[in-house]
Amino acid sequence: MSQSLEKSHPTPRCTQSLRVGSDELDSYMYQTVGHHAIDLYAEAMALPLYRRTIRGRSVDTSQVYTKCEGDEVEDLYELLKLVKEKEEVEGISVGAILSDYQRVRVENVCKRLDLQPLAYLWQRKQEDLLREMISSNIQAIIIKVAALGLDPDKHLGKTLDQMEPYLVELSSKYGVHICGEGGEYETFTLDCPLFKKKIIVDSSEVVIHSADAFAPVAYLRLLELHLEDKVSPVPDNYRASHCIHNS
């Protein structure tokens, strides 16, 4: 969304999310860890939220997707169809970086609904992209780990800013995707320039999904969260004029 605004697209009209019944759904398309906290995203941005339960699964996993009854992609189609009917939207912001699987399916859905997919992160250099996210004041924490070198006890709950040097190191050693594009980790955003309020995590717990000796899979279940008002930064001209003391 931030990239879309930088490219002079209109302010986002709404957010949309697919509802799931499990924290860790076996899906090729969607991040499900942290899904129950998505309502706070909409509140933080003061935007309406549209949700739909995922009823399908990954049925058509071929390189070229065609409409397939019972596939989880069709849940996305139905959700975006509803959004288009209710809101004046012409395009959809997509966060895919390297996944052709996701890109092809989103493009298929958009074509069927006459929507423009906006994929400004596509094939960007991940090291540059991570630094750009951090410098843009995107405060995101790691809520799932699933790769060699990522330790649930050490790394869950850490911010991208804290993890950047280590992720670069893991990329050099083991080929880990710095932005987690290979499923190495997943994140939850607590604050960013689009948020009018920030999200605070009050309590959470670590859930071990797979206790692999070399690459354990674990996630952070966010138990209690709340929104807080953001403190507006003091303008530079205010600081300058109010720090001059005449004697």
PDB file of C-alpha atoms in Angstrom:
ATOM      1  CA  MET A   1       0.000   0.000   0.000  1.00  0.00           C
ATOM      2  CA  SER A   2       2.824   2.402   0.842  1.00  0.00           C
ATOM      3  CA  GLN A   3       4.395   1.842  -2.570  1.00  0.00           C
ATOM      4  CA  SER A   4       1.045   2.455  -4.283  1.00  0.00           C
ATOM      5  CA  LEU A   5       0.730   5.829  -2.558  1.00  0.00           C
ATOM      6  CA  GLU A   6       4.296   6.739  -3.502  1.00  0.00           C
ATOM      7  CA  LYS A   7       3.360   6.021  -7.140  1.00  0.00           C
ATOM      8  CA  SER A   8       0.530   8.591  -6.820  1.00  0.00           C
ATOM      9  CA  HIS A   9      -2.313   6.081  -6.688  1.00  0.00           C
ATOM     10  CA  PRO A  10      -5.396   7.156  -4.711  1.00  0.00           C
ATOM     11  CA  THR A  11      -5.576   6.541  -0.967  1.00  0.00           C
ATOM     12  CA  PRO A  12      -6.618   2.916  -0.222  1.00  0.00           C
ATOM     13  CA  ARG A  13     -10.394   2.530   0.018  1.00  0.00           C
ATOM     14  CA  CYS A  14     -10.482  -0.639   2.114  1.00  0.00           C
ATOM     15  CA  THR A  15      -8.588  -3.649   3.385  1.00  0.00           C
ATOM     16  CA  GLN A  16      -9.527  -7.257   2.775  1.00  0.00           C
ATOM     17  CA  SER A  17      -8.624 -10.500   4.468  1.00  0.00           C
ATOM     18  CA  LEU A  18      -9.492 -14.165   4.159  1.00  0.00           C
ATOM     19  CA  ARG A  19     -10.643 -15.660   7.461  1.00  0.00           C
ATOM     20  CA  VAL A  20      -9.248 -19.047   8.528  1.00  0.00           C
ATOM     21  CA  GLY A  21     -10.041 -21.497  11.296  1.00  0.00           C
ATOM     22  CA  SER A  22      -6.442 -22.306  12.147  1.00  0.00           C
ATOM     23  CA  ASP A  23      -3.315 -20.324  13.000  1.00  0.00           C
ATOM     24  CA  GLU A  24      -1.246 -22.486  10.673  1.00  0.00           C
ATOM     25  CA  LEU A  25      -3.175 -23.398   7.526  1.00  0.00           C
ATOM     26  CA  ASP A  26      -1.380 -25.446   4.860  1.00  0.00           C
ATOM     27  CA  SER A  27      -1.687 -22.851   2.108  1.00  0.00           C
ATOM     28  CA  TYR A  28       0.453 -21.937  -0.895  1.00  0.00           C
ATOM     29  CA  MET A  29      -1.303 -18.566  -1.184  1.00  0.00           C
ATOM     30  CA  TYR A  30      -1.929 -17.015   2.194  1.00  0.00           C
ATOM     31  CA  GLN A  31      -0.206 -16.154   5.458  1.00  0.00           C
ATOM     32  CA  THR A  32      -2.466 -17.363   8.244  1.00  0.00           C
ATOM     33  CA  VAL A  33      -0.335 -16.827  11.357  1.00  0.00           C
ATOM     34  CA  GLY A  34      -1.617 -13.703  13.099  1.00  0.00           C
ATOM     35  CA  HIS A  35      -4.860 -13.702  11.097  1.00  0.00           C
ATOM     36  CA  HIS A  36      -7.079 -13.066  14.131  1.00  0.00           C
ATOM     37  CA  ALA A  37      -5.421  -9.671  14.656  1.00  0.00           C
ATOM     38  CA  ILE A  38      -6.158  -8.372  11.151  1.00  0.00           C
ATOM     39  CA  ASP A  39      -9.144  -6.394  12.447  1.00  0.00           C
ATOM     40  CA  LEU A  40      -6.659  -4.068  14.132  1.00  0.00           C
ATOM     41  CA  TYR A  41      -5.022  -3.291  10.773  1.00  0.00           C
ATOM     42  CA  ALA A  42      -8.305  -1.889   9.504  1.00  0.00           C
ATOM     43  CA  GLU A  43      -8.843   0.084  12.714  1.00  0.00           C
ATOM     44  CA  ALA A  44      -5.282   1.405  12.658  1.00  0.00           C
ATOM     45  CA  MET A  45      -5.766   2.701   9.105  1.00  0.00           C
ATOM     46  CA  ALA A  46      -9.381   3.792   9.667  1.00  0.00           C
ATOM     47  CA  LEU A  47     -10.506   1.734   6.678  1.00  0.00           C
ATOM     48  CA  PRO A  48     -13.410  -0.694   6.237  1.00  0.00           C
ATOM     49  CA  LEU A  49     -12.478  -4.379   6.375  1.00  0.00           C
ATOM     50  CA  TYR A  50     -13.931  -7.106   4.177  1.00  0.00           C
ATOM     51  CA  ARG A  51     -13.404 -10.732   5.209  1.00  0.00           C
ATOM     52  CA  ARG A  52     -14.305 -14.146   3.842  1.00  0.00           C
ATOM     53  CA  THR A  53     -13.644 -17.616   5.239  1.00  0.00           C
ATOM     54  CA  ILE A  54     -11.238 -19.776   3.239  1.00  0.00           C
ATOM     55  CA  ARG A  55     -13.285 -22.792   2.189  1.00  0.00           C
ATOM     56  CA  GLY A  56     -11.013 -24.138  -0.535  1.00  0.00           C
ATOM     57  CA  ARG A  57      -7.545 -25.638  -0.617  1.00  0.00           C
ATOM     58  CA  SER A  58      -4.638 -25.758  -3.075  1.00  0.00           C
ATOM     59  CA  VAL A  59      -6.196 -27.844  -5.863  1.00  0.00           C
ATOM     60  CA  ASP A  60      -4.674 -26.464  -9.072  1.00  0.00           C
ATOM     61  CA  THR A  61      -0.948 -26.120  -8.335  1.00  0.00           C
ATOM     62  CA  SER A  62       0.126 -25.956 -11.978  1.00  0.00           C
ATOM     63  CA  GLN A  63       2.257 -23.152 -13.368  1.00  0.00           C
ATOM     64  CA  VAL A  64      -0.703 -21.609 -15.202  1.00  0.00           C
ATOM     65  CA  TYR A  65      -3.858 -21.285 -13.114  1.00  0.00           C
ATOM     66  CA  THR A  66      -7.358 -21.675 -14.518  1.00  0.00           C
ATOM     67  CA  LYS A  67     -10.617 -21.307 -12.606  1.00  0.00           C
ATOM     68  CA  CYS A  68     -10.939 -24.354 -10.384  1.00  0.00           C
ATOM     69  CA  GLU A  69     -13.888 -25.215  -8.153  1.00  0.00           C
ATOM     70  CA  GLY A  70     -12.794 -25.817  -4.575  1.00  0.00           C
ATOM     71  CA  ASP A  71      -9.450 -24.054  -4.940  1.00  0.00           C
ATOM     72  CA  GLU A  72      -8.489 -21.480  -2.302  1.00  0.00           C
ATOM     73  CA  VAL A  73      -7.886 -18.957  -5.100  1.00  0.00           C
ATOM     74  CA  GLU A  74     -11.640 -18.879  -5.717  1.00  0.00           C
ATOM     75  CA  ASP A  75     -12.137 -17.604  -2.172  1.00  0.00           C
ATOM     76  CA  LEU A  76      -9.949 -14.635  -3.102  1.00  0.00           C
ATOM     77  CA  TYR A  77     -12.034 -14.134  -6.254  1.00  0.00           C
ATOM     78  CA  GLU A  78     -15.297 -14.049  -4.296  1.00  0.00           C
ATOM     79  CA  LEU A  79     -13.863 -11.643  -1.717  1.00  0.00           C
ATOM     80  CA  LEU A  80     -12.515  -9.208  -4.316  1.00  0.00           C
ATOM     81  CA  LYS A  81     -15.764  -9.471  -6.264  1.00  0.00           C
ATOM     82  CA  LEU A  82     -17.610  -8.286  -3.143  1.00  0.00           C
ATOM     83  CA  VAL A  83     -15.096  -5.483  -2.570  1.00  0.00           C
ATOM     84  CA  LYS A  84     -15.494  -4.264  -6.148  1.00  0.00           C
ATOM     85  CA  GLU A  85     -19.277  -4.235  -5.768  1.00  0.00           C
ATOM     86  CA  LYS A  86     -19.158  -2.268  -2.512  1.00  0.00           C
ATOM     87  CA  GLU A  87     -16.232   0.105  -3.095  1.00  0.00           C
ATOM     88  CA  GLU A  88     -15.004   2.149  -6.059  1.00  0.00           C
ATOM     89  CA  VAL A  89     -11.792   0.190  -6.578  1.00  0.00           C
ATOM     90  CA  GLU A  90      -9.899  -0.238  -9.821  1.00  0.00           C
ATOM     91  CA  GLY A  91      -6.728  -1.951  -8.621  1.00  0.00           C
ATOM     92  CA  ILE A  92      -5.365  -4.306  -5.992  1.00  0.00           C
ATOM     93  CA  SER A  93      -2.044  -3.863  -4.179  1.00  0.00           C
ATOM     94  CA  VAL A  94      -0.008  -7.097  -4.214  1.00  0.00           C
ATOM     95  CA  GLY A  95       3.012  -7.799  -2.009  1.00  0.00           C
ATOM     96  CA  ALA A  96       4.567 -10.635  -4.025  1.00  0.00           C
ATOM     97  CA  ILE A  97       8.337 -10.365  -4.529  1.00  0.00           C
ATOM     98  CA  LEU A  98       9.420 -13.607  -6.187  1.00  0.00           C
ATOM     99  CA  SER A  99       6.506 -16.048  -6.043  1.00  0.00           C
ATOM    100  CA  ASP A 100       5.258 -16.732  -9.569  1.00  0.00           C
ATOM    101  CA  TYR A 101       2.707 -19.065  -7.987  1.00  0.00           C
ATOM    102  CA  GLN A 102       1.040 -16.190  -6.135  1.00  0.00           C
ATOM    103  CA  ARG A 103       1.541 -13.628  -8.904  1.00  0.00           C
ATOM    104  CA  VAL A 104      -0.089 -15.808 -11.567  1.00  0.00           C
ATOM    105  CA  ARG A 105      -3.123 -16.480  -9.384  1.00  0.00           C
ATOM    106  CA  VAL A 106      -3.654 -12.882  -8.332  1.00  0.00           C
ATOM    107  CA  GLU A 107      -3.347 -11.785 -11.964  1.00  0.00           C
ATOM    108  CA  ASN A 108      -5.910 -14.438 -12.947  1.00  0.00           C
ATOM    109  CA  VAL A 109      -8.389 -13.151 -10.361  1.00  0.00           C
ATOM    110  CA  CYS A 110      -7.781  -9.513 -11.324  1.00  0.00           C
ATOM    111  CA  LYS A 111      -8.262 -10.245 -15.024  1.00  0.00           C
ATOM    112  CA  ARG A 112     -11.596 -11.941 -14.361  1.00  0.00           C
ATOM    113  CA  LEU A 113     -12.753  -8.956 -12.287  1.00  0.00           C
ATOM    114  CA  ASP A 114     -11.265  -6.262 -14.547  1.00  0.00           C
ATOM    115  CA  LEU A 115      -8.963  -5.026 -11.764  1.00  0.00           C
ATOM    116  CA  GLN A 116      -5.392  -3.786 -12.127  1.00  0.00           C
ATOM    117  CA  PRO A 117      -2.809  -5.673 -10.026  1.00  0.00           C
ATOM    118  CA  LEU A 118      -0.198  -3.322  -8.530  1.00  0.00           C
ATOM    119  CA  ALA A 119       2.955  -5.312  -7.746  1.00  0.00           C
ATOM    120  CA  TYR A 120       5.618  -2.708  -7.004  1.00  0.00           C
ATOM    121  CA  LEU A 121       7.762  -5.126  -4.981  1.00  0.00           C
ATOM    122  CA  TRP A 122       8.018  -7.648  -7.811  1.00  0.00           C
ATOM    123  CA  GLN A 123      11.596  -8.894  -8.378  1.00  0.00           C
ATOM    124  CA  ARG A 124      13.102  -6.135  -6.263  1.00  0.00           C
ATOM    125  CA  LYS A 125      16.480  -6.907  -4.700  1.00  0.00           C
ATOM    126  CA  GLN A 126      15.500  -8.203  -1.281  1.00  0.00           C
ATOM    127  CA  GLU A 127      18.393  -6.676   0.648  1.00  0.00           C
ATOM    128  CA  ASP A 128      17.486  -3.229  -0.701  1.00  0.00           C
ATOM    129  CA  LEU A 129      13.796  -3.840  -0.089  1.00  0.00           C
ATOM    130  CA  LEU A 130      14.317  -4.791   3.561  1.00  0.00           C
ATOM    131  CA  ARG A 131      16.416  -1.693   4.180  1.00  0.00           C
ATOM    132  CA  GLU A 132      13.771   0.428   2.488  1.00  0.00           C
ATOM    133  CA  MET A 133      11.059  -1.016   4.729  1.00  0.00           C
ATOM    134  CA  ILE A 134      13.084  -0.256   7.828  1.00  0.00           C
ATOM    135  CA  SER A 135      13.995   3.272   6.720  1.00  0.00           C
ATOM    136  CA  SER A 136      10.307   3.902   5.917  1.00  0.00           C
ATOM    137  CA  ASN A 137       9.467   3.328   9.592  1.00  0.00           C
ATOM    138  CA  ILE A 138       7.673   0.035   9.060  1.00  0.00           C
ATOM    139  CA  GLN A 139       7.739  -1.576  12.505  1.00  0.00           C
ATOM    140  CA  ALA A 140       7.179  -5.285  11.907  1.00  0.00           C
ATOM    141  CA  ILE A 141       7.985  -8.230  14.155  1.00  0.00           C
ATOM    142  CA  ILE A 142       8.751 -11.818  13.214  1.00  0.00           C
ATOM    143  CA  ILE A 143       5.842 -14.064  14.228  1.00  0.00           C
ATOM    144  CA  LYS A 144       6.865 -17.281  12.451  1.00  0.00           C
ATOM    145  CA  VAL A 145      10.198 -18.982  11.761  1.00  0.00           C
ATOM    146  CA  ALA A 146      10.766 -21.965   9.470  1.00  0.00           C
ATOM    147  CA  ALA A 147      14.373 -22.022   8.285  1.00  0.00           C
ATOM    148  CA  LEU A 148      17.860 -23.156   9.172  1.00  0.00           C
ATOM    149  CA  GLY A 149      19.426 -20.601  11.494  1.00  0.00           C
ATOM    150  CA  LEU A 150      16.172 -19.142  12.806  1.00  0.00           C
ATOM    151  CA  ASP A 151      15.547 -20.041  16.457  1.00  0.00           C
ATOM    152  CA  PRO A 152      12.056 -19.646  17.971  1.00  0.00           C
ATOM    153  CA  ASP A 153      13.491 -18.755  21.382  1.00  0.00           C
ATOM    154  CA  LYS A 154      15.808 -16.104  19.978  1.00  0.00           C
ATOM    155  CA  HIS A 155      14.036 -14.606  16.993  1.00  0.00           C
ATOM    156  CA  LEU A 156      10.257 -14.662  17.455  1.00  0.00           C
ATOM    157  CA  GLY A 157       9.074 -11.182  18.392  1.00  0.00           C
ATOM    158  CA  LYS A 158      12.198  -9.443  17.092  1.00  0.00           C
ATOM    159  CA  THR A 159      11.767  -6.461  14.765  1.00  0.00           C
ATOM    160  CA  LEU A 160      13.045  -6.424  11.197  1.00  0.00           C
ATOM    161  CA  ASP A 161      15.425  -3.660  12.233  1.00  0.00           C
ATOM    162  CA  GLN A 162      16.917  -5.938  14.893  1.00  0.00           C
ATOM    163  CA  MET A 163      17.048  -8.913  12.520  1.00  0.00           C
ATOM    164  CA  GLU A 164      18.441  -7.243   9.396  1.00  0.00           C
ATOM    165  CA  PRO A 165      22.179  -7.997   9.964  1.00  0.00           C
ATOM    166  CA  TYR A 166      21.435 -11.608  10.892  1.00  0.00           C
ATOM    167  CA  LEU A 167      19.116 -12.155   7.914  1.00  0.00           C
ATOM    168  CA  VAL A 168      21.835 -10.861   5.595  1.00  0.00           C
ATOM    169  CA  GLU A 169      24.252 -13.298   7.240  1.00  0.00           C
ATOM    170  CA  LEU A 170      21.820 -16.220   6.810  1.00  0.00           C
ATOM    171  CA  SER A 171      21.346 -15.300   3.169  1.00  0.00           C
ATOM    172  CA  SER A 172      25.095 -15.446   2.618  1.00  0.00           C
ATOM    173  CA  LYS A 173      25.527 -18.737   4.513  1.00  0.00           C
ATOM    174  CA  TYR A 174      22.445 -20.741   3.583  1.00  0.00           C
ATOM    175  CA  GLY A 175      20.679 -18.865   0.787  1.00  0.00           C
ATOM    176  CA  VAL A 176      17.848 -17.730   3.044  1.00  0.00           C
ATOM    177  CA  HIS A 177      15.583 -15.172   1.363  1.00  0.00           C
ATOM    178  CA  ILE A 178      16.216 -11.929   3.243  1.00  0.00           C
ATOM    179  CA  CYS A 179      12.556 -10.889   2.990  1.00  0.00           C
ATOM    180  CA  GLY A 180      11.283 -14.374   3.845  1.00  0.00           C
ATOM    181  CA  GLU A 181       9.944 -14.917   0.337  1.00  0.00           C
ATOM    182  CA  GLY A 182      10.736 -18.631   0.553  1.00  0.00           C
ATOM    183  CA  GLY A 183       8.604 -19.040   3.670  1.00  0.00           C
ATOM    184  CA  GLU A 184      11.603 -18.726   5.995  1.00  0.00           C
ATOM    185  CA  TYR A 185       9.722 -16.328   8.249  1.00  0.00           C
ATOM    186  CA  GLU A 186       6.525 -14.297   8.465  1.00  0.00           C
ATOM    187  CA  THR A 187       5.854 -10.936  10.051  1.00  0.00           C
ATOM    188  CA  PHE A 188       3.171  -8.853  11.704  1.00  0.00           C
ATOM    189  CA  THR A 189       3.199  -5.063  11.315  1.00  0.00           C
ATOM    190  CA  LEU A 190       2.788  -3.036  14.500  1.00  0.00           C
ATOM    191  CA  ASP A 191       3.186   0.402  12.957  1.00  0.00           C
ATOM    192  CA  CYS A 192       3.841   2.063   9.606  1.00  0.00           C
ATOM    193  CA  PRO A 193       3.211   5.443   7.948  1.00  0.00           C
ATOM    194  CA  LEU A 194      -0.268   4.302   6.837  1.00  0.00           C
ATOM    195  CA  PHE A 195      -1.364   3.612  10.413  1.00  0.00           C
ATOM    196  CA  LYS A 196      -3.174   6.358  12.291  1.00  0.00           C
ATOM    197  CA  LYS A 197      -2.686   4.315  15.472  1.00  0.00           C
ATOM    198  CA  LYS A 198      -0.058   1.746  16.420  1.00  0.00           C
ATOM    199  CA  ILE A 199      -0.635  -1.829  17.567  1.00  0.00           C
ATOM    200  CA  ILE A 200       0.675  -2.913  20.968  1.00  0.00           C
ATOM    201  CA  VAL A 201       1.157  -6.601  21.829  1.00  0.00           C
ATOM    202  CA  ASP A 202       0.134  -7.155  25.454  1.00  0.00           C
ATOM    203  CA  SER A 203       0.637 -10.911  25.606  1.00  0.00           C
ATOM    204  CA  SER A 204       1.656 -13.767  23.330  1.00  0.00           C
ATOM    205  CA  GLU A 205       2.857 -17.360  23.429  1.00  0.00           C
ATOM    206  CA  VAL A 206       5.223 -19.471  21.334  1.00  0.00           C
ATOM    207  CA  VAL A 207       3.659 -22.452  19.552  1.00  0.00           C
ATOM    208  CA  ILE A 208       5.965 -25.179  18.207  1.00  0.00           C
ATOM    209  CA  HIS A 209       4.504 -26.530  14.965  1.00  0.00           C
ATOM    210  CA  SER A 210       7.426 -28.816  14.074  1.00  0.00           C
ATOM    211  CA  ALA A 211      10.311 -29.507  16.464  1.00  0.00           C
ATOM    212  CA  ASP A 212      12.868 -30.184  13.730  1.00  0.00           C
ATOM    213  CA  ALA A 213      16.407 -30.320  15.147  1.00  0.00           C
ATOM    214  CA  PHE A 214      17.855 -28.118  12.391  1.00  0.00           C
ATOM    215  CA  ALA A 215      14.978 -25.936  11.191  1.00  0.00           C
ATOM    216  CA  PRO A 216      12.130 -25.892  13.725  1.00  0.00           C
ATOM    217  CA  VAL A 217       8.834 -24.370  12.643  1.00  0.00           C
ATOM    218  CA  ALA A 218       7.235 -22.194  15.305  1.00  0.00           C
ATOM    219  CA  TYR A 219       5.006 -19.171  15.518  1.00  0.00           C
ATOM    220  CA  LEU A 220       3.940 -16.479  17.931  1.00  0.00           C
ATOM    221  CA  ARG A 221       0.286 -16.635  18.881  1.00  0.00           C
ATOM    222  CA  LEU A 222      -0.807 -13.082  19.625  1.00  0.00           C
ATOM    223  CA  LEU A 223      -3.159 -13.353  22.598  1.00  0.00           C
ATOM    224  CA  GLU A 224      -3.920  -9.764  23.579  1.00  0.00           C
ATOM    225  CA  LEU A 225      -3.392  -6.578  21.592  1.00  0.00           C
ATOM    226  CA  HIS A 226      -4.637  -3.019  21.657  1.00  0.00           C
ATOM    227  CA  LEU A 227      -4.304   0.204  19.684  1.00  0.00           C
ATOM    228  CA  GLU A 228      -2.566   3.320  20.942  1.00  0.00           C
ATOM    229  CA  ASP A 229      -2.513   6.843  19.579  1.00  0.00           C
ATOM    230  CA  LYS A 230       0.714   7.757  17.822  1.00  0.00           C
ATOM    231  CA  VAL A 231       2.739  10.668  19.126  1.00  0.00           C
ATOM    232  CA  SER A 232       3.105  13.231  16.356  1.00  0.00           C
ATOM    233  CA  PRO A 233       6.730  14.190  15.739  1.00  0.00           C
ATOM    234  CA  VAL A 234       7.662  17.755  16.620  1.00  0.00           C
ATOM    235  CA  PRO A 235       8.233  19.756  13.392  1.00  0.00           C
ATOM    236  CA  ASP A 236      11.839  20.736  12.709  1.00  0.00           C
ATOM    237  CA  ASN A 237      10.958  24.437  12.555  1.00  0.00           C
ATOM    238  CA  TYR A 238       9.272  24.167  15.959  1.00  0.00           C
ATOM    239  CA  ARG A 239      12.330  22.541  17.530  1.00  0.00           C
ATOM    240  CA  ALA A 240      14.661  25.151  16.049  1.00  0.00           C
ATOM    241  CA  SER A 241      12.621  28.178  17.079  1.00  0.00           C
ATOM    242  CA  HIS A 242      11.927  26.904  20.584  1.00  0.00           C
ATOM    243  CA  CYS A 243      15.487  25.925  21.404  1.00  0.00           C
ATOM    244  CA  ILE A 244      16.907  29.444  21.046  1.00  0.00           C
ATOM    245  CA  HIS A 245      17.220  31.158  24.396  1.00  0.00           C
ATOM    246  CA  ASN A 246      18.202  34.834  24.484  1.00  0.00           C
ATOM    247  CA  SER A 247      20.026  36.014  27.585  1.00  0.00           C
TER     248      SER A 247
END
